[in-house]
Coordinates of N, CA and C in Angstrom, one line a residue:
X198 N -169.8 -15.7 108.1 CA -168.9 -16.8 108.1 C -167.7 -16.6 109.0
X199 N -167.0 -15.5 108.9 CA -166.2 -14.5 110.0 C -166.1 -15.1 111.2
X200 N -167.5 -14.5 111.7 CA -167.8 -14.3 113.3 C -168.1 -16.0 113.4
X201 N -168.7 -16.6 112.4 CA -168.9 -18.0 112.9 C -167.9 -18.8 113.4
X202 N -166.5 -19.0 112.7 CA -165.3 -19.5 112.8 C -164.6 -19.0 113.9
X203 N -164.8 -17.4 114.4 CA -163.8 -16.9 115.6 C -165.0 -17.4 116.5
X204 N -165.8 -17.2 116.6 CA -166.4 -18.0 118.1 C -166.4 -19.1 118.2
X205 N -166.4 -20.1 116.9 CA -166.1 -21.3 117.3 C -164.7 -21.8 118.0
X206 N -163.7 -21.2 117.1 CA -162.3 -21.1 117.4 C -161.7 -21.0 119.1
X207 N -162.6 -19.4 119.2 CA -162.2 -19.3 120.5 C -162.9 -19.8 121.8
X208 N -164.3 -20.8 121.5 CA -164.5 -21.5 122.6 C -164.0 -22.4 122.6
X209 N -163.7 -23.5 121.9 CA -163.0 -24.6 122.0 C -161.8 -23.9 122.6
X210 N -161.1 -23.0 122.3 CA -159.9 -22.5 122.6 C -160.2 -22.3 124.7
X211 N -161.2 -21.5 124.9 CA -161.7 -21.3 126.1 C -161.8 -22.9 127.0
X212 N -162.4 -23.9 126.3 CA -162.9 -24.7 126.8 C -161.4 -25.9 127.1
X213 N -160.5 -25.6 126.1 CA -159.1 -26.4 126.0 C -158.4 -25.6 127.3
X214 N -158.6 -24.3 127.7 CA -157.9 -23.8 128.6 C -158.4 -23.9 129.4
X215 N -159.4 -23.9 129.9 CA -160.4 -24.4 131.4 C -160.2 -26.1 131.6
X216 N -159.7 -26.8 131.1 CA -159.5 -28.1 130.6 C -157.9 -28.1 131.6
X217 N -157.2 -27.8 130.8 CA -156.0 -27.6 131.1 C -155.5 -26.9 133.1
X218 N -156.9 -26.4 133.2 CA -156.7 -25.9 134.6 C -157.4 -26.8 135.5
X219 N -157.6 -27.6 135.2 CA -158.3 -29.0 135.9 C -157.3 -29.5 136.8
X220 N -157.5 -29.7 137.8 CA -156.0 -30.7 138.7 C -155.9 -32.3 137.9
X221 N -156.6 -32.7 137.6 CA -156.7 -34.2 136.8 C -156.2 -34.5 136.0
X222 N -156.2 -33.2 134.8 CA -155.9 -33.5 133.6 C -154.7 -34.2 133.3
X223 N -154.3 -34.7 132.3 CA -152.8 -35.4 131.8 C -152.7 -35.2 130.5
X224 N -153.2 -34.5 130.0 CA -153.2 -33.7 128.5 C -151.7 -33.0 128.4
X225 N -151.7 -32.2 129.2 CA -150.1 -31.3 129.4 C -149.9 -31.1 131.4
X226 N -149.1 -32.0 131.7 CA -149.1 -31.9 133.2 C -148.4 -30.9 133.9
X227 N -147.8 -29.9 132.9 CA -147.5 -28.5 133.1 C -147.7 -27.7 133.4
X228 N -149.2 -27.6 133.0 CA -150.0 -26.6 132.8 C -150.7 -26.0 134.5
X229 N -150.8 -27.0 135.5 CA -151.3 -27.2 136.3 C -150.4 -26.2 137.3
X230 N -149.9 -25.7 137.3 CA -148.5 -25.0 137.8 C -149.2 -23.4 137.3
X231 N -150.0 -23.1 136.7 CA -150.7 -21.9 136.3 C -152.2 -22.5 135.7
X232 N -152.9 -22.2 136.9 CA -154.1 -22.6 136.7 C -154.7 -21.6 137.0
X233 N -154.7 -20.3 137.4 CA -154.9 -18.8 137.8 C -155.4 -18.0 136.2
X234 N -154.0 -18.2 135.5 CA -154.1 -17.3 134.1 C -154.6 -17.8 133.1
X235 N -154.6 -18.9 132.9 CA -155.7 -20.1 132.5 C -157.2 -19.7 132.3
X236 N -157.8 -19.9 133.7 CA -159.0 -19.7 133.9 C -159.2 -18.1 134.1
X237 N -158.6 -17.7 134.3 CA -158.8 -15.5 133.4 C -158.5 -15.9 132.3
X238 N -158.1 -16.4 130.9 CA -157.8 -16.2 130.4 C -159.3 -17.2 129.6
X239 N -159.8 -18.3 130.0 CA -160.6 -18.8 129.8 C -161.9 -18.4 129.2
X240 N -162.2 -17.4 130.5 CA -163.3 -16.1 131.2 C -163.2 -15.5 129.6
X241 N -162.0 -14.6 129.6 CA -162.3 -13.4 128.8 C -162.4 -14.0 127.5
X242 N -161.7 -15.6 127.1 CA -161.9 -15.7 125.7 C -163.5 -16.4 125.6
X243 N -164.3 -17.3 126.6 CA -165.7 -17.5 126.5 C -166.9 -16.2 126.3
X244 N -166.1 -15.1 127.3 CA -167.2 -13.8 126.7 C -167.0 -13.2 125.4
X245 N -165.5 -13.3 125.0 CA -165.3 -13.3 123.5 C -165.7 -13.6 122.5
X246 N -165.6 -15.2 122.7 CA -166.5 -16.2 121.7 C -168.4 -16.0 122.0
X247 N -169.1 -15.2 123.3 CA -169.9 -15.3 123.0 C -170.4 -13.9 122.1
X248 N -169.4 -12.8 122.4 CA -169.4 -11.7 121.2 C -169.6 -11.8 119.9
X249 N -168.9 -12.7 119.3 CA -168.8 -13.0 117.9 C -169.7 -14.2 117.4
X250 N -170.7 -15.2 118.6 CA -171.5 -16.1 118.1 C -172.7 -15.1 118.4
X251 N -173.2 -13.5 118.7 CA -174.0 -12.8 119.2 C -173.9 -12.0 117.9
X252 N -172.8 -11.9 117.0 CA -172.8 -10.4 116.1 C -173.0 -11.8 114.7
X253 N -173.0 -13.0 114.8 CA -173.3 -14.0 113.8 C -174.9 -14.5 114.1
X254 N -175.3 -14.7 115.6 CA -176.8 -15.4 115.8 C -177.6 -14.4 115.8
X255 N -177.3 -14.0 116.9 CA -178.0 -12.9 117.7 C -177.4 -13.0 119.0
X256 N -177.8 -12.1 120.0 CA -177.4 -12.3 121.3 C -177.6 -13.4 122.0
X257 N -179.0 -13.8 122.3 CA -179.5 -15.6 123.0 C -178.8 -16.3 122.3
X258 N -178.8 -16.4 120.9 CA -178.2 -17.7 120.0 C -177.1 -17.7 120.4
X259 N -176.5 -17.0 120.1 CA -175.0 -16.7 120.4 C -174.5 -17.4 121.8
X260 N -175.7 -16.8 122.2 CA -174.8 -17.3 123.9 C -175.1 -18.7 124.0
X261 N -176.1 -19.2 123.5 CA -176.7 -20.9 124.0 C -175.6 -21.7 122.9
X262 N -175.2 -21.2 121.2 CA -174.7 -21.6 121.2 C -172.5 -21.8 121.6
X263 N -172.8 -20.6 122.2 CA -171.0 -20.3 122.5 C -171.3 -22.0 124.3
X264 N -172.2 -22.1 124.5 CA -172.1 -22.8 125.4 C -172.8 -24.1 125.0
X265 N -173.1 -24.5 123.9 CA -173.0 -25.5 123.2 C -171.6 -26.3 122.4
X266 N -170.7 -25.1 122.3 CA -169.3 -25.5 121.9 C -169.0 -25.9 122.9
X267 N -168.8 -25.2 123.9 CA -167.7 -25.3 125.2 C -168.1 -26.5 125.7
X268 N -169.4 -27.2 125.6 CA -170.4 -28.3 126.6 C -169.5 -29.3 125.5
X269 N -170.0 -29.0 124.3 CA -168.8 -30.4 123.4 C -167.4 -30.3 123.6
X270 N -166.5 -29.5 123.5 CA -165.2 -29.7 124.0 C -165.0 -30.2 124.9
X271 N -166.0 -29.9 126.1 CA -165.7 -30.3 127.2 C -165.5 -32.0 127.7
X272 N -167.0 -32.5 126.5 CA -166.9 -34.0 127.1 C -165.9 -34.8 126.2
X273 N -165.6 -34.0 124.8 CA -164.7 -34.5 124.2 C -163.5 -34.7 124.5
X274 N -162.8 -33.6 125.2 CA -161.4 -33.2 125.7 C -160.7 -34.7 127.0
X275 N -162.1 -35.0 127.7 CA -161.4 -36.4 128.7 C -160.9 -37.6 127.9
X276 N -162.0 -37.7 126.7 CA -161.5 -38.7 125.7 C -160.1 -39.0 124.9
X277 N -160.3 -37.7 124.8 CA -158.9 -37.5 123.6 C -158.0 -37.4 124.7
X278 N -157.8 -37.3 126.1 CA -156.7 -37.5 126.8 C -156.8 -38.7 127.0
X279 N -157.5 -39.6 127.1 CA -157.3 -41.1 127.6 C -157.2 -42.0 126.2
X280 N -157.5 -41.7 125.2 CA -156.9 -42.0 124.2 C -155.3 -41.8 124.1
X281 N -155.1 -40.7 123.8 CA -153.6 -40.3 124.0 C -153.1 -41.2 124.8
X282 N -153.3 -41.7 126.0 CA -152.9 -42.0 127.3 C -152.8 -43.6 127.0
X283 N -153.9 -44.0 126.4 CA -153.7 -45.6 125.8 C -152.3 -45.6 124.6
X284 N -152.8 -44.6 123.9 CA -151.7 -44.8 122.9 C -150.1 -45.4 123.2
X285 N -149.7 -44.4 124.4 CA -148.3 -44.3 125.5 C -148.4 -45.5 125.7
X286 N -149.2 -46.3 126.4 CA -148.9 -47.7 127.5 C -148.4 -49.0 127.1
X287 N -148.8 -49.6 125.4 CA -148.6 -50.3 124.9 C -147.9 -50.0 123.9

């Protein structure tokens, strides 16, 4: 239950910071000014998260699914910024 929650945690966490290193994004327009430490920091927490979905599945599971989080954050994360972004306009 442990290891299920920290690899979930920390790919979304991975996948919010690889997000954030995007030139496009408008989530935090800040962020873009360190896009280097970001994506190192992305890296180490994706191999992280697939540590703890590997000591919870197994190794394969683990990895297909640490990249089945990251593939969902990923297409979720444009939404929830242009949502946000509607919210502002009106």
């Amino acid at each position: 239950m442990t290891s299920t929650l920290l690899y979930l945690l920390t790919a979304t966490l991975a996948a919010l910071l690889l997000y954030l290193a995007s030139a496009r994004q408008q989530l935090w327009p800040a962020a873009t000014s360190n896009v280097k430490p970001l994506r190192v920091l992305a890296l180490l927490l994706s191999i992280l998260a697939w540590f703890f979905a590997g000591s919870a599945l197994g190794v394969w599971a683990g990895f297909f699914a640490t990249l089945a989080v990251l593939m969902l954050v990923f297409v979720a994360l444009p939404f929830i910024d242009a949502y946000r972004r509607k919210q502002h306009v009106g």
